[in-house]
Amino acid sequence: MRWLPVLSLFALLCHAATAHAAGGPIDIEADRMLSQEKENSVLFSGKVVAKQDDVTIFADEMTVYYAPEGDNQKKPAGAQKNTPPQKGPGGGGAQKIQKLICTGKVKITRGEWTGLGQRMDYFAGERKVVLSGDAQTWQGQNMVAGKTIIYYLDEGRSIVEQDDSTRKRVKAVLHPDSKAP
């Protein structure tokens, strides 16, 4: 099963999608940012580029959904029961990412790993990544493609689905001599 490392590209998305992980900060650049407090979300639009360590995500739009405020805010040590949660710079606290959705010409890269699709959904609670809309992944010369690629991060399990409407089947091109990192 040498093609499985091709799909492990999605394990990297977890790294990019969770700012609270051990990795460095997530650096996001876009033409516009819209914070929506009531929806616990931030929408980045226009040539979005998100980087964390050696993972880069490109998309037309990226929406980051945070867990509700009470779920992840911590009070300073010794704080009283009614003391408000500690806020970070600019008044915002460190918040836990609940879901990440990228749409429009999505591209994910890390080294020689690349993934393409029209949409990427990351679900933090399920630790699941879904790349859809003519989804394709490469590692070196190895390639896997389908309508949708679903990767379960904790299980190391992936599902590649065909496009029933066009009868386009799942495709894999595997080079037995290629080296997996």
mmCIF file with all atom_site columns, N, CA and C in Angstrom, residues 4 6 15 18 36 38 43 46-47 49 56 59 63 100-101 106 110 129 134 162 164 170:
data_model
loop_
_atom_site.group_PDB
_atom_site.id
_atom_site.type_symbol
_atom_site.label_atom_id
_atom_site.label_alt_id
_atom_site.label_comp_id
_atom_site.label_asym_id
_atom_site.label_entity_id
_atom_site.label_seq_id
_atom_site.pdbx_PDB_ins_code
_atom_site.Cartn_x
_atom_site.Cartn_y
_atom_site.Cartn_z
_atom_site.occupancy
_atom_site.B_iso_or_equiv
_atom_site.pdbx_formal_charge
_atom_site.auth_seq_id
_atom_site.auth_comp_id
_atom_site.auth_asym_id
_atom_site.auth_atom_id
_atom_site.pdbx_PDB_model_num
ATOM 1  N N  . LEU A 1 4   ? -0.739  4.909  0.137   1.00 0.00 ? 4   LEU A N  1
ATOM 2  C CA . LEU A 1 4   ? -1.285  5.504  1.353   1.00 0.00 ? 4   LEU A CA 1
ATOM 3  C C  . LEU A 1 4   ? -0.533  6.763  1.773   1.00 0.00 ? 4   LEU A C  1
ATOM 4  N N  . VAL A 1 6   ? 0.585   8.974  -0.082  1.00 0.00 ? 6   VAL A N  1
ATOM 5  C CA . VAL A 1 6   ? 0.078   10.076 -0.906  1.00 0.00 ? 6   VAL A CA 1
ATOM 6  C C  . VAL A 1 6   ? -1.092  10.736 -0.190  1.00 0.00 ? 6   VAL A C  1
ATOM 7  N N  . HIS A 1 15  ? -2.303  19.828 10.983  1.00 0.00 ? 15  HIS A N  1
ATOM 8  C CA . HIS A 1 15  ? -1.215  20.665 11.485  1.00 0.00 ? 15  HIS A CA 1
ATOM 9  C C  . HIS A 1 15  ? -1.469  22.119 11.106  1.00 0.00 ? 15  HIS A C  1
ATOM 10 N N  . THR A 1 18  ? -4.918  23.689 13.017  1.00 0.00 ? 18  THR A N  1
ATOM 11 C CA . THR A 1 18  ? -5.052  23.850 14.460  1.00 0.00 ? 18  THR A CA 1
ATOM 12 C C  . THR A 1 18  ? -3.950  24.726 15.015  1.00 0.00 ? 18  THR A C  1
ATOM 13 N N  . GLN A 1 36  ? -16.973 37.591 12.304  1.00 0.00 ? 36  GLN A N  1
ATOM 14 C CA . GLN A 1 36  ? -18.397 37.443 12.596  1.00 0.00 ? 36  GLN A CA 1
ATOM 15 C C  . GLN A 1 36  ? -18.542 36.823 13.979  1.00 0.00 ? 36  GLN A C  1
ATOM 16 N N  . LYS A 1 38  ? -20.949 36.634 16.213  1.00 0.00 ? 38  LYS A N  1
ATOM 17 C CA . LYS A 1 38  ? -22.133 35.832 16.529  1.00 0.00 ? 38  LYS A CA 1
ATOM 18 C C  . LYS A 1 38  ? -22.024 34.416 15.970  1.00 0.00 ? 38  LYS A C  1
ATOM 19 N N  . LEU A 1 43  ? -13.959 35.106 8.176   1.00 0.00 ? 43  LEU A N  1
ATOM 20 C CA . LEU A 1 43  ? -13.925 34.805 6.750   1.00 0.00 ? 43  LEU A CA 1
ATOM 21 C C  . LEU A 1 43  ? -12.784 35.584 6.113   1.00 0.00 ? 43  LEU A C  1
ATOM 22 N N  . GLY A 1 46  ? -10.343 36.436 -1.124  1.00 0.00 ? 46  GLY A N  1
ATOM 23 C CA . GLY A 1 46  ? -9.466  37.039 -2.110  1.00 0.00 ? 46  GLY A CA 1
ATOM 24 C C  . GLY A 1 46  ? -8.023  36.577 -1.992  1.00 0.00 ? 46  GLY A C  1
ATOM 25 N N  . LYS A 1 47  ? -7.642  35.637 -2.824  1.00 0.00 ? 47  LYS A N  1
ATOM 26 C CA . LYS A 1 47  ? -6.249  35.149 -2.887  1.00 0.00 ? 47  LYS A CA 1
ATOM 27 C C  . LYS A 1 47  ? -5.708  34.804 -1.499  1.00 0.00 ? 47  LYS A C  1
ATOM 28 N N  . VAL A 1 49  ? -3.821  32.954 1.379   1.00 0.00 ? 49  VAL A N  1
ATOM 29 C CA . VAL A 1 49  ? -2.632  32.118 1.561   1.00 0.00 ? 49  VAL A CA 1
ATOM 30 C C  . VAL A 1 49  ? -2.453  31.942 3.064   1.00 0.00 ? 49  VAL A C  1
ATOM 31 N N  . THR A 1 56  ? 1.368   25.012 3.363   1.00 0.00 ? 56  THR A N  1
ATOM 32 C CA . THR A 1 56  ? 0.738   26.204 2.791   1.00 0.00 ? 56  THR A CA 1
ATOM 33 C C  . THR A 1 56  ? -0.591  25.808 2.161   1.00 0.00 ? 56  THR A C  1
ATOM 34 N N  . ALA A 1 59  ? -6.413  29.381 -1.399  1.00 0.00 ? 59  ALA A N  1
ATOM 35 C CA . ALA A 1 59  ? -7.846  29.257 -1.692  1.00 0.00 ? 59  ALA A CA 1
ATOM 36 C C  . ALA A 1 59  ? -8.405  30.626 -2.039  1.00 0.00 ? 59  ALA A C  1
ATOM 37 N N  . THR A 1 63  ? -12.854 30.098 5.677   1.00 0.00 ? 63  THR A N  1
ATOM 38 C CA . THR A 1 63  ? -13.619 30.466 6.865   1.00 0.00 ? 63  THR A CA 1
ATOM 39 C C  . THR A 1 63  ? -13.145 29.610 8.025   1.00 0.00 ? 63  THR A C  1
ATOM 40 N N  . LEU A 1 100 ? -12.722 24.335 9.711   1.00 0.00 ? 100 LEU A N  1
ATOM 41 C CA . LEU A 1 100 ? -12.058 25.186 8.729   1.00 0.00 ? 100 LEU A CA 1
ATOM 42 C C  . LEU A 1 100 ? -12.604 24.804 7.365   1.00 0.00 ? 100 LEU A C  1
ATOM 43 N N  . ILE A 1 101 ? -13.082 25.796 6.605   1.00 0.00 ? 101 ILE A N  1
ATOM 44 C CA . ILE A 1 101 ? -13.616 25.529 5.272   1.00 0.00 ? 101 ILE A CA 1
ATOM 45 C C  . ILE A 1 101 ? -12.913 26.434 4.272   1.00 0.00 ? 101 ILE A C  1
ATOM 46 N N  . VAL A 1 106 ? -8.686  25.347 -4.308  1.00 0.00 ? 106 VAL A N  1
ATOM 47 C CA . VAL A 1 106 ? -7.931  24.991 -3.106  1.00 0.00 ? 106 VAL A CA 1
ATOM 48 C C  . VAL A 1 106 ? -6.677  24.216 -3.500  1.00 0.00 ? 106 VAL A C  1
ATOM 49 N N  . ARG A 1 110 ? 3.131   20.777 0.847   1.00 0.00 ? 110 ARG A N  1
ATOM 50 C CA . ARG A 1 110 ? 4.166   20.554 1.857   1.00 0.00 ? 110 ARG A CA 1
ATOM 51 C C  . ARG A 1 110 ? 5.241   19.709 1.197   1.00 0.00 ? 110 ARG A C  1
ATOM 52 N N  . VAL A 1 129 ? -10.648 15.341 7.469   1.00 0.00 ? 129 VAL A N  1
ATOM 53 C CA . VAL A 1 129 ? -10.440 16.305 6.394   1.00 0.00 ? 129 VAL A CA 1
ATOM 54 C C  . VAL A 1 129 ? -11.144 15.777 5.152   1.00 0.00 ? 129 VAL A C  1
ATOM 55 N N  . ASP A 1 134 ? -13.423 17.404 -7.716  1.00 0.00 ? 134 ASP A N  1
ATOM 56 C CA . ASP A 1 134 ? -12.294 16.940 -8.531  1.00 0.00 ? 134 ASP A CA 1
ATOM 57 C C  . ASP A 1 134 ? -11.012 16.907 -7.694  1.00 0.00 ? 134 ASP A C  1
ATOM 58 N N  . GLN A 1 162 ? -15.922 8.117  -6.134  1.00 0.00 ? 162 GLN A N  1
ATOM 59 C CA . GLN A 1 162 ? -16.100 8.476  -7.537  1.00 0.00 ? 162 GLN A CA 1
ATOM 60 C C  . GLN A 1 162 ? -17.206 9.507  -7.690  1.00 0.00 ? 162 GLN A C  1
ATOM 61 N N  . ASP A 1 164 ? -20.529 9.969  -9.166  1.00 0.00 ? 164 ASP A N  1
ATOM 62 C CA . ASP A 1 164 ? -21.629 9.186  -9.731  1.00 0.00 ? 164 ASP A CA 1
ATOM 63 C C  . ASP A 1 164 ? -22.340 9.913  -10.867 1.00 0.00 ? 164 ASP A C  1
ATOM 64 N N  . VAL A 1 170 ? -12.642 6.566  -9.575  1.00 0.00 ? 170 VAL A N  1
ATOM 65 C CA . VAL A 1 170 ? -11.442 6.866  -8.795  1.00 0.00 ? 170 VAL A CA 1
ATOM 66 C C  . VAL A 1 170 ? -10.230 6.452  -9.621  1.00 0.00 ? 170 VAL A C  1
#
